[in-house]
Amino acid sequence: IIGQQPGHADALHLLGLVLYQQGDPQTAIPYIEQALQSIQVQESQNVKLLNQSNTHENLHNSLGECLRAVGRPKDAISHFKVAIHLKRDFSEAKFNMGLAYQQLLDWDRAVSLYREVSEGALLALPHGPVGQNMLMEARVRQCDLLQAQGKLVEARTCWEKGVRSWPTNALMYNELGNIHVHLGDLELATDYYESALHHGMSLAELNVAIVLELEGKTVESIARYERVLLGAKQAGLPYRHIKIKMATILPRVMPELKELTRLRERMEVKLEELIAEAGLPNMEVDNAEPLQFAFTAALHLAFHGESNVALKRKLHRVYSQFCPSLTTGYFLNEDNIIPQQHVVMRQDYALWDDELPRVTGNERSVRVGWVSRFFFQHDVGILSQGIIEKLPRPAYRVFVFIIEPREDDLVTNHIRRTADEVFLLPPKLAVIADAIRQQRLDVLVYPEVGL
């Protein structure tokens, strides 16, 4: 058709959409641009449009989505804005613009747009399953971003609205469980995890086991982990990380000495069993960010009044076998591998020393960084705030890296006010490492170490 009628808007638009759906948005862009030009010419000549899908707003939305898909979110947003200006209740364009703002890490605008879609009029959505899927995804993305920003109360309200609309959605119950863990309501968290499990999310049982451990219900937690391990084996899923978590369970409430001794001996036996698996074929290895498994550092061993050297060495061997990147300087996150030269274990500060500002003569400020997610009414925040404030300037320049989710209170505000520079960072090792490295520090303080 295009060969015979190069300006055929219907064919140009449809071809562009087909290319986009086939994963080739770059090739789709010129076809949709040409369709838009053709529509403009037809309208200027008062030619009646045959296909209402080729209205200006639909073409701008299609073009914007292709531009977003090729990594041009700013250009995409300009087209989404035109589409929404032409059709105020254009939910699809609002949703797509939310994706573009999320791509730009402008989470506040993205949340606002997702909220408009998820709480807007149903008549503004595409018909059928497409509209319902968009509605649900807008809700999920809105809640996810609120949660990632540490706005836990808002996120809780968001997920609660979600489960009222989709009462069988296991993901939403599971996320409500996660939020209540952070809010300290472990009993309610367990209830939500059980609901997620009831609606088909097997991961939720692992979360129940973790919460039981947090509550100090060690025996019940081990029993749940056993069920999770059995289920993972039967389903053919990876399970070594489950065995590691089972092996490292320690009581949160100090038991009698006899029981404490038994649990320490159990931990040692389980760690030895895991170490012995190192030579077996097909042993599971996972170089993902270690934090995502929430493995323990066995902090509670410090309260047992026993030598923990042997247990800690065995724990080190288990972790290094499961996640070899911990010993090499390589880290893998969910998006990409960071080359070794990107995560440097040591630096030659002489390379940049001449570039840093001087205090007097040949002297310059010592650049000291503090990194934590506990810079609030917590031991870390309380014990750090005075040092951050009182380190003498200009001999020192203090950088504070606050890891989200964060809790803003008087301690947080005091630290933010008295530090020389403050950075709010997501809980991603790669992002945190980049931000810290860019400041060219002389000293980096991890205030949790030793507490």
Coordinates of C-alpha atoms in Angstrom, one line a residue:
I1 CA 0.0 0.0 0.0
I2 CA 2.8 2.4 0.9
G3 CA 4.5 1.7 -2.4
Q4 CA 1.4 2.9 -4.2
Q5 CA 0.4 5.6 -1.7
P6 CA 3.6 6.8 0.1
G7 CA 1.5 9.1 2.3
H8 CA -1.1 6.6 3.4
A9 CA -1.3 7.5 7.1
D10 CA -3.1 4.3 8.2
A11 CA -0.5 2.0 6.6
L12 CA 2.4 4.1 7.9
H13 CA 1.1 4.1 11.4
L14 CA 0.3 0.4 11.5
L15 CA 3.7 -0.5 10.0
G16 CA 5.3 1.6 12.7
L17 CA 3.3 -0.1 15.4
V18 CA 4.2 -3.6 14.0
L19 CA 7.9 -2.7 14.0
Y20 CA 7.6 -1.4 17.6
Q21 CA 5.9 -4.6 18.7
Q22 CA 8.5 -6.7 17.0
G23 CA 11.2 -4.9 19.0
D24 CA 12.5 -2.5 16.4
P25 CA 11.3 1.0 17.6
Q26 CA 14.2 2.8 15.9
T27 CA 13.0 1.7 12.4
A28 CA 9.4 2.5 13.5
I29 CA 10.0 6.1 14.3
P30 CA 10.3 7.5 10.7
Y31 CA 7.1 5.7 9.6
I32 CA 5.1 7.2 12.5
E33 CA 6.6 10.7 11.9
Q34 CA 5.6 10.4 8.2
A35 CA 2.1 9.3 9.2
L36 CA 1.8 12.4 11.5
Q37 CA 2.9 14.7 8.7
S38 CA 0.4 13.0 6.4
I39 CA -2.4 13.5 8.9
Q40 CA -1.5 17.2 9.2
V41 CA -1.6 17.7 5.5
Q42 CA -5.0 15.9 5.2
E43 CA -6.5 18.0 8.0
S44 CA -5.2 21.2 6.4
Q45 CA -7.1 20.1 3.2
N46 CA -10.2 19.2 5.2
V47 CA -9.9 15.5 4.2
K48 CA -12.1 13.3 6.5
L49 CA -10.0 10.8 8.4
L50 CA -11.1 7.2 7.8
N51 CA -9.3 5.7 10.8
Q52 CA -9.8 7.3 14.2
S53 CA -6.7 5.6 15.5
N54 CA -4.7 8.0 13.4
T55 CA -5.8 11.1 15.3
H56 CA -3.1 13.5 16.4
E57 CA -3.1 12.3 20.0
N58 CA -2.7 8.6 19.0
L59 CA 0.2 9.4 16.6
H60 CA 2.0 11.5 19.2
N61 CA 1.5 8.8 21.8
S62 CA 2.9 6.1 19.4
L63 CA 5.8 8.3 18.4
G64 CA 6.5 9.1 22.1
E65 CA 6.5 5.4 23.1
C66 CA 9.0 4.6 20.3
L67 CA 11.3 7.4 21.3
R68 CA 11.1 6.3 24.9
A69 CA 12.0 2.7 23.8
V70 CA 15.2 3.9 22.0
G71 CA 16.4 5.8 25.1
R72 CA 15.1 9.3 24.3
P73 CA 12.7 9.9 27.2
K74 CA 12.9 13.7 27.0
D75 CA 11.9 13.7 23.4
A76 CA 9.2 11.2 24.2
I77 CA 7.7 13.4 27.0
S78 CA 7.2 16.3 24.6
H79 CA 5.0 14.1 22.4
F80 CA 3.1 12.6 25.3
K81 CA 2.4 16.2 26.5
V82 CA 0.9 17.1 23.1
A83 CA -1.2 13.9 23.1
I84 CA -2.6 14.7 26.6
H85 CA -3.2 18.4 25.6
L86 CA -5.3 17.1 22.7
K87 CA -7.1 14.5 24.9
R88 CA -7.2 15.4 28.6
D89 CA -8.3 11.9 29.7
F90 CA -5.7 10.0 27.6
S91 CA -4.7 7.4 30.2
E92 CA -2.4 5.5 27.9
A93 CA -0.3 8.6 27.1
K94 CA -0.2 9.5 30.9
F95 CA 1.0 6.0 31.7
N96 CA 3.7 6.1 29.0
M97 CA 4.8 9.5 30.2
G98 CA 5.1 8.1 33.6
L99 CA 7.4 5.4 32.2
A100 CA 9.5 8.1 30.6
Y101 CA 9.8 10.1 33.8
Q102 CA 10.7 7.0 35.7
Q103 CA 13.4 6.3 33.1
L104 CA 14.7 9.8 33.9
L105 CA 14.6 9.0 37.6
D106 CA 12.1 11.8 38.2
W107 CA 10.1 9.6 40.5
D108 CA 7.7 12.3 41.9
R109 CA 6.3 13.1 38.4
A110 CA 6.1 9.4 37.5
V111 CA 4.2 8.7 40.7
S112 CA 1.8 11.5 40.0
L113 CA 1.0 10.2 36.5
Y114 CA 0.6 6.6 37.7
R115 CA -1.8 7.9 40.3
E116 CA -3.8 9.7 37.7
V117 CA -4.1 6.5 35.7
S118 CA -4.8 4.2 38.6
E119 CA -7.4 6.4 40.2
G120 CA -8.9 8.0 37.1
A121 CA -12.1 7.2 35.2
L122 CA -12.3 3.6 33.9
L123 CA -13.9 5.0 30.7
A124 CA -10.6 6.7 29.9
L125 CA -8.8 3.4 29.7
P126 CA -8.4 1.2 26.6
H127 CA -11.1 -1.5 26.4
G128 CA -10.8 -5.0 27.7
P129 CA -7.7 -6.7 29.3
V130 CA -5.3 -4.1 27.9
G131 CA -7.0 -1.4 30.0
Q132 CA -7.2 -3.6 33.1
N133 CA -3.5 -4.6 32.8
M134 CA -2.5 -0.9 32.4
L135 CA -4.6 0.0 35.4
M136 CA -2.9 -2.6 37.6
E137 CA 0.6 -1.9 36.3
A138 CA 0.1 1.8 37.0
R139 CA -0.9 1.0 40.6
V140 CA 2.0 -1.4 41.1
R141 CA 4.5 1.2 39.7
Q142 CA 3.1 3.9 41.8
C143 CA 3.4 1.9 45.0
D144 CA 6.8 0.5 44.1
L145 CA 8.2 4.0 43.6
L146 CA 6.7 5.3 46.8
Q147 CA 8.3 2.4 48.6
A148 CA 11.7 2.9 47.0
Q149 CA 11.6 6.5 48.1
G150 CA 11.1 5.4 51.7
K151 CA 7.6 6.8 51.8
L152 CA 6.3 3.8 53.6
V153 CA 3.0 5.1 55.0
E154 CA 2.0 6.4 51.5
A155 CA 3.2 3.1 49.9
R156 CA 1.1 1.2 52.5
T157 CA -2.0 3.1 51.6
C158 CA -1.3 2.6 47.9
W159 CA -0.9 -1.2 48.2
E160 CA -4.1 -1.3 50.5
K161 CA -6.0 0.4 47.7
G162 CA -4.5 -2.2 45.3
V163 CA -5.6 -5.2 47.2
R164 CA -9.2 -3.8 47.4
S165 CA -9.2 -3.6 43.6
W166 CA -7.4 -6.9 43.0
P167 CA -8.1 -9.0 46.1
T168 CA -6.4 -12.1 44.7
N169 CA -3.1 -10.3 43.7
A170 CA -0.4 -12.1 45.7
L171 CA 2.3 -9.5 44.8
M172 CA 0.4 -6.7 46.5
Y173 CA -0.1 -8.8 49.7
N174 CA 3.6 -9.6 49.7
E175 CA 4.6 -6.0 49.3
L176 CA 2.3 -5.0 52.2
G177 CA 4.1 -7.6 54.3
N178 CA 7.5 -6.0 53.3
I179 CA 6.3 -2.6 54.3
H180 CA 5.0 -3.8 57.7
V181 CA 8.4 -5.4 58.4
H182 CA 10.0 -2.0 57.9
L183 CA 7.4 -0.4 60.0
G184 CA 8.0 -2.9 62.8
D185 CA 4.6 -4.6 62.8
L186 CA 5.8 -8.2 62.3
E187 CA 2.5 -9.9 63.2
L188 CA 0.7 -7.9 60.5
A189 CA 3.5 -8.6 58.1
T190 CA 3.1 -12.3 58.7
D191 CA -0.6 -12.1 58.0
Y192 CA 0.0 -10.4 54.7
Y193 CA 2.7 -12.9 53.7
E194 CA 0.3 -15.7 54.6
S195 CA -2.3 -14.1 52.3
A196 CA 0.2 -13.9 49.5
L197 CA 1.1 -17.5 50.0
H198 CA -2.6 -18.4 49.9
H199 CA -3.0 -16.6 46.6
G200 CA -0.1 -18.6 45.0
M201 CA 3.2 -16.8 45.8
S202 CA 5.6 -19.4 47.1
L203 CA 8.2 -16.8 47.9
A204 CA 6.0 -15.5 50.6
E205 CA 6.6 -18.6 52.7
L206 CA 10.3 -17.7 52.7
N207 CA 9.3 -14.2 54.0
V208 CA 7.2 -15.9 56.7
A209 CA 10.3 -17.8 57.8
I210 CA 12.4 -14.7 57.9
V211 CA 9.8 -12.8 60.0
L212 CA 9.5 -15.7 62.5
E213 CA 13.3 -15.5 62.9
L214 CA 13.1 -11.7 63.5
E215 CA 10.4 -12.4 66.1
G216 CA 12.8 -14.7 67.9
K217 CA 10.7 -17.8 67.1
T218 CA 13.8 -19.8 66.1
V219 CA 12.2 -23.3 66.1
E220 CA 9.2 -22.2 64.1
S221 CA 11.4 -20.3 61.7
I222 CA 13.6 -23.4 61.0
A223 CA 10.4 -25.5 60.4
R224 CA 9.2 -22.9 57.8
Y225 CA 12.6 -22.9 56.1
E226 CA 12.4 -26.7 55.8
R227 CA 9.1 -26.4 54.0
V228 CA 10.5 -23.7 51.7
L229 CA 13.6 -25.8 50.9
L230 CA 11.4 -28.9 50.2
G231 CA 9.2 -26.8 47.9
A232 CA 12.1 -25.3 46.0
K233 CA 13.7 -28.8 45.4
Q234 CA 10.4 -30.2 44.2
A235 CA 9.9 -27.3 41.8
G236 CA 13.4 -27.5 40.5
L237 CA 14.3 -24.0 41.7
P238 CA 17.6 -22.8 43.1
Y239 CA 17.8 -23.4 46.8
R240 CA 21.4 -23.0 48.1
H241 CA 20.6 -19.5 49.4
I242 CA 17.8 -21.1 51.4
K243 CA 20.2 -23.6 53.0
I244 CA 22.5 -20.7 53.8
K245 CA 19.8 -18.8 55.6
M246 CA 18.7 -21.9 57.4
A247 CA 22.3 -22.6 58.5
T248 CA 22.8 -19.1 60.0
I249 CA 19.7 -18.8 62.1
L250 CA 20.5 -17.5 65.6
P251 CA 18.2 -16.7 68.4
R252 CA 17.2 -13.1 68.7
V253 CA 16.2 -13.7 72.4
M254 CA 19.0 -15.2 74.4
P255 CA 18.0 -18.7 75.5
E256 CA 19.4 -20.8 78.4
L257 CA 23.1 -21.8 78.0
K258 CA 22.3 -25.4 77.0
E259 CA 20.0 -24.3 74.2
L260 CA 22.4 -21.6 73.1
T261 CA 25.2 -24.2 72.9
R262 CA 23.0 -26.5 70.9
L263 CA 22.1 -23.8 68.4
R264 CA 25.8 -22.7 68.0
E265 CA 26.8 -26.4 67.3
R266 CA 23.9 -26.7 64.8
M267 CA 25.2 -23.6 63.0
E268 CA 28.7 -25.0 62.8
V269 CA 27.5 -28.4 61.5
K270 CA 25.3 -26.7 58.8
L271 CA 28.1 -24.4 57.7
E272 CA 30.5 -27.4 57.4
E273 CA 27.9 -29.2 55.3
L274 CA 27.7 -26.2 52.9
I275 CA 31.4 -26.0 52.7
A276 CA 31.7 -29.7 51.8
E277 CA 29.3 -29.1 48.9
A278 CA 31.9 -26.9 47.2
G279 CA 33.4 -29.8 45.3
L280 CA 30.1 -31.2 44.1
P281 CA 29.2 -30.8 40.4
N282 CA 26.6 -28.1 39.5
M283 CA 27.0 -26.3 42.9
E284 CA 24.9 -23.1 42.7
V285 CA 26.8 -19.9 42.5
D286 CA 25.1 -16.5 42.4
N287 CA 27.1 -13.3 41.9
A288 CA 24.1 -11.0 42.3
E289 CA 24.3 -8.2 44.8
P290 CA 24.8 -10.0 48.1
L291 CA 22.3 -7.6 49.9
Q292 CA 19.4 -9.0 47.9
F293 CA 19.5 -12.3 49.8
A294 CA 19.6 -10.5 53.2
F295 CA 22.3 -12.9 54.4
T296 CA 23.3 -12.4 58.1
A297 CA 26.6 -11.0 59.3
A298 CA 26.0 -13.1 62.4
L299 CA 26.0 -10.0 64.6
H300 CA 24.2 -11.9 67.4
L301 CA 27.2 -14.1 68.0
A302 CA 28.9 -11.2 69.7
F303 CA 26.4 -11.4 72.6
H304 CA 27.1 -15.1 73.3
G305 CA 30.3 -14.6 75.4
E306 CA 32.1 -17.2 73.3
S307 CA 35.0 -17.1 70.8
N308 CA 33.4 -16.7 67.3
V309 CA 36.5 -16.9 65.2
A310 CA 35.9 -20.4 63.9
L311 CA 32.3 -19.8 63.1
K312 CA 33.0 -16.5 61.3
R313 CA 35.8 -18.1 59.2
K314 CA 33.4 -20.9 58.1
L315 CA 30.7 -18.3 57.4
H316 CA 33.2 -16.4 55.2
R317 CA 34.0 -19.6 53.3
V318 CA 30.3 -20.2 52.7
Y319 CA 29.6 -16.7 51.4
S320 CA 32.7 -16.6 49.2
Q321 CA 31.8 -20.0 47.6
F322 CA 28.2 -18.9 46.9
C323 CA 29.1 -15.4 45.8
P324 CA 32.7 -15.4 44.5
S325 CA 32.5 -11.8 43.4
L326 CA 32.8 -10.8 47.1
T327 CA 36.5 -11.8 47.0
T328 CA 37.3 -10.4 43.5
G329 CA 36.0 -6.9 43.4
Y330 CA 33.4 -7.8 40.8
F331 CA 29.7 -7.0 41.4
L332 CA 26.7 -8.0 39.3
N333 CA 23.4 -6.1 39.7
E334 CA 20.2 -6.8 38.0
D335 CA 21.0 -4.5 35.1
N336 CA 24.6 -5.0 34.2
I337 CA 28.1 -6.3 35.1
I338 CA 30.4 -3.6 36.5
P339 CA 33.9 -4.2 35.2
Q340 CA 36.6 -4.8 37.8
Q341 CA 38.3 -1.4 37.1
H342 CA 34.9 0.2 37.9
V343 CA 34.8 -1.1 41.5
V344 CA 38.3 -0.3 42.7
M345 CA 39.5 -1.9 45.9
R346 CA 42.3 0.6 46.4
Q347 CA 43.1 4.0 44.9
D348 CA 46.3 6.0 44.2
Y349 CA 45.2 9.3 45.6
A350 CA 48.2 11.0 44.1
L351 CA 46.4 10.8 40.8
W352 CA 43.9 13.4 41.8
D353 CA 45.5 15.2 44.8
D354 CA 46.6 18.1 42.7
E355 CA 43.1 18.7 41.5
L356 CA 41.5 19.2 45.0
P357 CA 41.1 22.6 46.6
R358 CA 43.8 23.7 49.1
V359 CA 43.2 25.1 52.6
T360 CA 46.5 27.0 52.9
G361 CA 49.7 26.7 50.8
N362 CA 50.2 23.1 49.9
E363 CA 47.7 21.8 52.4
R364 CA 44.1 20.7 51.5
S365 CA 41.1 19.6 53.4
V366 CA 41.0 15.9 54.4
R367 CA 37.9 14.6 52.7
V368 CA 36.0 12.3 55.1
G369 CA 32.8 10.4 54.1
W370 CA 30.2 8.8 56.3
V371 CA 27.8 6.2 54.7
S372 CA 24.8 4.5 56.4
R373 CA 21.1 4.1 56.2
F374 CA 20.7 4.7 59.9
F375 CA 21.3 8.5 60.1
F376 CA 18.2 9.1 62.2
Q377 CA 17.1 8.4 65.9
H378 CA 19.2 5.3 65.9
D379 CA 22.6 4.5 67.6
V380 CA 24.4 5.2 64.4
G381 CA 22.8 8.5 63.9
I382 CA 23.0 9.6 67.5
L383 CA 26.7 8.6 67.9
S384 CA 27.7 10.1 64.5
Q385 CA 26.0 13.5 64.5
G386 CA 28.4 15.1 66.9
I387 CA 31.5 14.0 65.1
I388 CA 30.1 15.1 61.8
E389 CA 29.4 18.5 63.2
K390 CA 32.5 19.0 65.3
L391 CA 35.2 17.8 62.9
P392 CA 37.2 21.1 62.5
R393 CA 36.8 23.0 59.2
P394 CA 38.5 23.7 56.9
A395 CA 41.0 21.0 57.9
Y396 CA 38.2 18.5 57.2
R397 CA 35.4 18.4 54.6
V398 CA 32.6 16.0 55.5
F399 CA 30.5 14.1 53.0
V400 CA 27.4 12.1 54.2
F401 CA 25.9 9.4 52.1
I402 CA 22.4 8.5 53.3
I403 CA 21.1 5.2 52.0
E404 CA 17.3 4.9 51.4
P405 CA 14.8 4.1 52.7
R406 CA 15.5 6.7 55.3
E407 CA 13.6 8.2 58.2
D408 CA 13.8 11.9 58.6
D409 CA 13.8 13.2 62.2
L410 CA 15.7 15.7 64.3
V411 CA 18.9 13.6 64.1
T412 CA 18.6 13.4 60.3
N413 CA 18.0 17.1 59.9
H414 CA 20.9 17.9 62.2
I415 CA 23.3 15.7 60.2
R416 CA 22.1 17.2 56.9
R417 CA 22.5 20.7 58.2
T418 CA 26.0 20.3 59.6
A419 CA 27.6 18.1 56.9
D420 CA 29.4 19.9 54.0
E421 CA 27.7 17.8 51.4
V422 CA 24.9 15.2 51.6
F423 CA 23.9 12.6 49.1
L424 CA 20.6 10.6 49.2
L425 CA 21.2 7.2 47.5
P426 CA 19.1 4.2 46.6
P427 CA 20.1 0.8 48.2
K428 CA 22.1 -0.3 45.1
L429 CA 25.8 -1.2 45.6
A430 CA 26.8 0.0 42.1
V431 CA 25.1 3.4 42.5
I432 CA 26.5 3.9 46.0
A433 CA 30.0 2.9 44.9
D434 CA 29.8 5.4 42.0
A435 CA 28.6 8.2 44.2
I436 CA 31.3 7.6 46.8
R437 CA 34.1 7.2 44.3
Q438 CA 33.2 10.5 42.5
Q439 CA 33.9 12.5 45.7
R440 CA 37.5 11.3 45.9
L441 CA 37.6 10.7 49.6
D442 CA 40.6 10.2 51.8
V443 CA 38.7 8.4 54.5
L444 CA 35.3 6.5 54.4
V445 CA 33.6 5.7 57.7
Y446 CA 31.1 2.8 58.0
P447 CA 29.6 3.7 61.4
E448 CA 27.7 0.4 61.8
V449 CA 31.0 -1.5 62.0
G450 CA 31.7 -2.3 65.7
L451 CA 28.3 -1.5 67.0

